[in-house]
Coordinates of C-alpha atoms in Angstrom, one line a residue:
Chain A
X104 CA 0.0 0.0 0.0
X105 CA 1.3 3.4 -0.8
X106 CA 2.2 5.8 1.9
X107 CA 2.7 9.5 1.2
X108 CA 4.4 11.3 4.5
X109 CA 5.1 15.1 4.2
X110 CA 7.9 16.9 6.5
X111 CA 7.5 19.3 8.3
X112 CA 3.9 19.1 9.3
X113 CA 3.9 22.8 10.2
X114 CA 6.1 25.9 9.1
X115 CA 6.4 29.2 10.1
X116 CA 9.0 31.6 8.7
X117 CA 9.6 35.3 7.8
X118 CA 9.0 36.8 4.8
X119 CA 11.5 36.6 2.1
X120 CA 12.9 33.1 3.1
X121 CA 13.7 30.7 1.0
X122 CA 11.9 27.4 1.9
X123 CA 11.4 23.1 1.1
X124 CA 8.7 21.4 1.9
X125 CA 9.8 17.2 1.9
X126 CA 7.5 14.9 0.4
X127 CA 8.3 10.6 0.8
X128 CA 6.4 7.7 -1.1
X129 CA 7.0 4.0 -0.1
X130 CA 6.2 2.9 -3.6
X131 CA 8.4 4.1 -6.6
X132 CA 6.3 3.2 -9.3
X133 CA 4.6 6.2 -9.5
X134 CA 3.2 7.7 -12.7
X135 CA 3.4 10.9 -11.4
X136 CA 3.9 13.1 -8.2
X137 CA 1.4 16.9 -8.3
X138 CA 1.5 19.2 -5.4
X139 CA -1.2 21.1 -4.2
X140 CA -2.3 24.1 -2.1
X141 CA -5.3 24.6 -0.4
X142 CA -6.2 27.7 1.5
X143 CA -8.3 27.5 4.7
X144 CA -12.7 26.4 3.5
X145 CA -11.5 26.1 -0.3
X146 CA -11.0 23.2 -2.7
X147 CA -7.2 22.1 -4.0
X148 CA -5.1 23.9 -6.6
X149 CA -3.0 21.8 -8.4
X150 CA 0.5 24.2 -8.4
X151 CA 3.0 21.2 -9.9
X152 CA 3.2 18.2 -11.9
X153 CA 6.1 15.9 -12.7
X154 CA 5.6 12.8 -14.3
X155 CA 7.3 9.5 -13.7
X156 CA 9.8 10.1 -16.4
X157 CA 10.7 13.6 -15.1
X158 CA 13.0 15.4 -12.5
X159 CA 11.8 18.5 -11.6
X160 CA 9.0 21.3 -12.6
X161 CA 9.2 24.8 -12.4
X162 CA 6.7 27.5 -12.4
X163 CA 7.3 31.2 -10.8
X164 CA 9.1 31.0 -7.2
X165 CA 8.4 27.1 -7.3
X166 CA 9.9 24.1 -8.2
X167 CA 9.5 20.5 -7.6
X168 CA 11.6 17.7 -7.9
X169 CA 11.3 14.6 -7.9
X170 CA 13.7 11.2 -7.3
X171 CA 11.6 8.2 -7.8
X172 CA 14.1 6.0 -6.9
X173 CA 14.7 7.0 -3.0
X174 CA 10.9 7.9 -2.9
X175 CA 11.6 11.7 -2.6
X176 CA 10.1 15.2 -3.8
X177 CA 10.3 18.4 -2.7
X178 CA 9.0 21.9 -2.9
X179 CA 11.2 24.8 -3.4
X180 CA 9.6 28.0 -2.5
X181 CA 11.8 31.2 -3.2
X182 CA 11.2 34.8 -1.8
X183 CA 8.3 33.5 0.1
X184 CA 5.0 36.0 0.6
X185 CA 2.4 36.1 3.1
X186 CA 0.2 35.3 0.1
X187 CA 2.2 31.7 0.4
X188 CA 0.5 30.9 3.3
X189 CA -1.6 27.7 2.7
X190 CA -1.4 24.3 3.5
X191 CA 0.8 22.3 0.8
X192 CA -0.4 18.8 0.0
X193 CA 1.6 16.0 -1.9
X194 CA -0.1 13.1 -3.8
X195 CA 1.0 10.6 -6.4
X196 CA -0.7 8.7 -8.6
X197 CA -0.4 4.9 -9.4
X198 CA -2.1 4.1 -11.9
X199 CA -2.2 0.8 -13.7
X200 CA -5.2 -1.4 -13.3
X201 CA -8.1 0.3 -11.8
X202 CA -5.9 2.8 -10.4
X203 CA -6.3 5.5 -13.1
X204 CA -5.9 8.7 -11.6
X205 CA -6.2 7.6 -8.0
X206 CA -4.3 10.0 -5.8
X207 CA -2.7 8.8 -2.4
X208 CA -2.3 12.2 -0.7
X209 CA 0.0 13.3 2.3
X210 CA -0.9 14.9 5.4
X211 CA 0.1 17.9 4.3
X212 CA 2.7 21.1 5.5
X213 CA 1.1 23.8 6.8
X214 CA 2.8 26.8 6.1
X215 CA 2.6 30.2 7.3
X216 CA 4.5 33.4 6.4
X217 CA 4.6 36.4 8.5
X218 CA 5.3 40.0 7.5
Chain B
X162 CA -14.4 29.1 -17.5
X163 CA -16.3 27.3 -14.8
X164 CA -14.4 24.9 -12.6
X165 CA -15.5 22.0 -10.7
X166 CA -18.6 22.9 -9.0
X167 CA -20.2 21.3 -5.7
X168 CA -23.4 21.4 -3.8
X169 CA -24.2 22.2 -1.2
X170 CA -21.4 24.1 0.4
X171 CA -22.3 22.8 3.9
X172 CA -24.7 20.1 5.2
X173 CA -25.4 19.4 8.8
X174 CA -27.6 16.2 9.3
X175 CA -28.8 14.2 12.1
X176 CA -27.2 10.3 12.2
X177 CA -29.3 8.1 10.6
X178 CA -30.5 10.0 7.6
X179 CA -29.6 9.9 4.3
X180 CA -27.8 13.0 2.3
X181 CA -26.8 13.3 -1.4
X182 CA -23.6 15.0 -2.3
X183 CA -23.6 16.6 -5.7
X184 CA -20.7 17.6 -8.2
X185 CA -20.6 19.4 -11.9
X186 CA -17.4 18.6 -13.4
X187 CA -15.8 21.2 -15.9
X188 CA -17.5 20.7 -18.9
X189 CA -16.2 17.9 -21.6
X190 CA -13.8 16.5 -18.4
X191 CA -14.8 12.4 -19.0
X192 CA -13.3 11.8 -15.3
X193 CA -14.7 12.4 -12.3
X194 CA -13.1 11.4 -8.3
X195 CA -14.7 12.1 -5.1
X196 CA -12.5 12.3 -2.4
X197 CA -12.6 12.8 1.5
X198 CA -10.9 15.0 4.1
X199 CA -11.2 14.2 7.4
X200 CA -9.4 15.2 10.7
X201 CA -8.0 12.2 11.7
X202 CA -7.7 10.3 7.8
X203 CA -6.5 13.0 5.9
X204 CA -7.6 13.2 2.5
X205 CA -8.7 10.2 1.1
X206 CA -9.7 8.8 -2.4
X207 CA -13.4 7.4 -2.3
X208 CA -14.2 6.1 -6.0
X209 CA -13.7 7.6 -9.7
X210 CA -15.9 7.7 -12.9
X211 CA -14.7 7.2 -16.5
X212 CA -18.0 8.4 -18.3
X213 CA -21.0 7.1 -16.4
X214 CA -18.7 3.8 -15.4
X215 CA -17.2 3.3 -12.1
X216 CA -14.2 1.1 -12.5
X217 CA -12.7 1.4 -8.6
X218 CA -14.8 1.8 -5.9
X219 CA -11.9 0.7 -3.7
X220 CA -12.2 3.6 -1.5
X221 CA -16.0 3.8 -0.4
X222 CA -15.7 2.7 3.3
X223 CA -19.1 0.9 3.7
X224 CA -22.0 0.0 1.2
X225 CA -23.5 3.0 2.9
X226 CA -21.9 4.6 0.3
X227 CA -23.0 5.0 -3.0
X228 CA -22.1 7.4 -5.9
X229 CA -23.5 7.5 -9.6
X230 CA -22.9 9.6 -12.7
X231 CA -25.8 10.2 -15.9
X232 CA -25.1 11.7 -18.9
X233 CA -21.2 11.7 -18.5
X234 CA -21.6 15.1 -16.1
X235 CA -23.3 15.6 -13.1
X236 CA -22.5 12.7 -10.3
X237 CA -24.3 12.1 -6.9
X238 CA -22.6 10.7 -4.1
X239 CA -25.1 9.2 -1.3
X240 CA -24.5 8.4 2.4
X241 CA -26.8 6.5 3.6
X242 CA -28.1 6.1 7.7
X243 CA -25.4 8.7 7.8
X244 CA -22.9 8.4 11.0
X245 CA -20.7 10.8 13.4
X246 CA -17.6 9.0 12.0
X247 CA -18.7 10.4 8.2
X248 CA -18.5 14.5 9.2
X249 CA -15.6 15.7 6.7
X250 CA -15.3 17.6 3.8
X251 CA -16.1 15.4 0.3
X252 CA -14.3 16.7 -2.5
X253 CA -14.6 16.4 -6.1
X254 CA -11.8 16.8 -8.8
X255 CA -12.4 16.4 -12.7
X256 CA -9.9 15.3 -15.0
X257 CA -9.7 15.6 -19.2
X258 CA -9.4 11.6 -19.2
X259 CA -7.9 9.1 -17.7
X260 CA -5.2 8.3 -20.3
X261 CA -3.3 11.0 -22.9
X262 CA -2.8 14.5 -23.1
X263 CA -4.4 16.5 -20.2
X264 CA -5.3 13.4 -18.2
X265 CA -2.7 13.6 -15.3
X266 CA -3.9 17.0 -13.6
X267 CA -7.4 17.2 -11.6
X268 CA -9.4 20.4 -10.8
X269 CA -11.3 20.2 -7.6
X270 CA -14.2 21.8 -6.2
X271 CA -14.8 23.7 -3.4
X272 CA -16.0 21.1 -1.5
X273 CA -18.9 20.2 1.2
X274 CA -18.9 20.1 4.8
X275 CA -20.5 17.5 6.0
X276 CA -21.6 17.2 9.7
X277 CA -23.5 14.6 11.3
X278 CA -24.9 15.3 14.6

């Protein structure tokens, strides 16, 4: 069974850090690993995909990477903003079988930035 | 263009009734998941929909659950004799497919709040 576990489960830092959020997957065969943010009574936004074949994404002040081998992605976040502040969730997807599209999700990072 | 809508927004119910969940997928988006967020479970995938066809229902935790789709769009998820244990937020993502270009990345909804008293 795939296990998604997301370090740390809470962050708090000062505007303008740099910051990584750590992702971990006990399965490797992974089609592909998306992060997400999700402010406080809202749905998901899908910020990053990297597929299976991939090693990192970048969009803006983010970028993921991804090692499918030792199980691992992270989240760069550069010149972090108050606006940053959301939780940060990490899924991958299987697939195969049945498993089309199926997302195992982590626990997720909170993350707060403060002026 | 519209995303991934859901109805309602919040539900409060009394155990043992019955609620229905509902979800619009963005339009022409042939896949459709409902998920779960709970407290203590995190978020959790429930069951998925290529077209009106449900090929995993893995993830529904009791055959108190039910979910359907018609006309490729619009799907319904039901809890039946609802419980305490099923309070949590029930999401709903769409996706172009489920294989080629556009498949990978799901939209979700806002999501309803469910709370059984």
């Amino acid at each position: 069974k795939q296990e998604v576990t997301q370090i740390p489960a809470a962050l708090s830092v000062p505007e303008g850090e740099n910051l990584v959020l750590n992702c971990s997957f006990t399965d490797s065969a992974i089609y592909n690993l998306q992060w997400f943010r999700q402010d406080p009574g809202k749905g998901l936004t899908s910020l990053l995909l990297i597929q299976s074949s991939q090693r990192e994404q970048t969009s803006g002040r983010l970028n993921a990477s991804l090692d499918k081998s030792s199980g691992r992605s992270t989240l760069y976040i550069a010149a972090s903003q108050p606006g940053d502040s959301a939780t940060y969730l990490c899924a991958v997807d299987l697939r195969g079988g049945t498993s089309y599209g199926k997302l195992t999700f982590g626990q997720g990072t909170i993350l707060t930035v403060h002026p | 263009g519209a995303g991934v809508s859901q109805s309602p927004s919040n539900k409060v119910t009394e155990k043992g009734k019955d609620v229905e969940l509902r979800c619009d997928p963005i339009s022409g988006h042939t896949a459709l998941y409902w998920y779960r967020q709970s407290l203590g479970q995190g978020l959790e995938f429930l069951i998925y929909f290529q077209g009106n066809s449900a090929p995993d229902k893995s993830g529904l935790p009791s055959d108190r659950f039910s979910a359907e789709r018609t006309g490729g769009s619009v799907s319904t998820l039901t809890i039946q004799r609802t419980q305490q244990e099923d309070s949590a937020v029930y999401l709903c993502a769409s996706s172009l497919g489920i294989t080629g270009k556009g498949a990978y990345e799901q939209y979700f909804g806002p999501g309803t709040r469910l709370t059984v008293t």
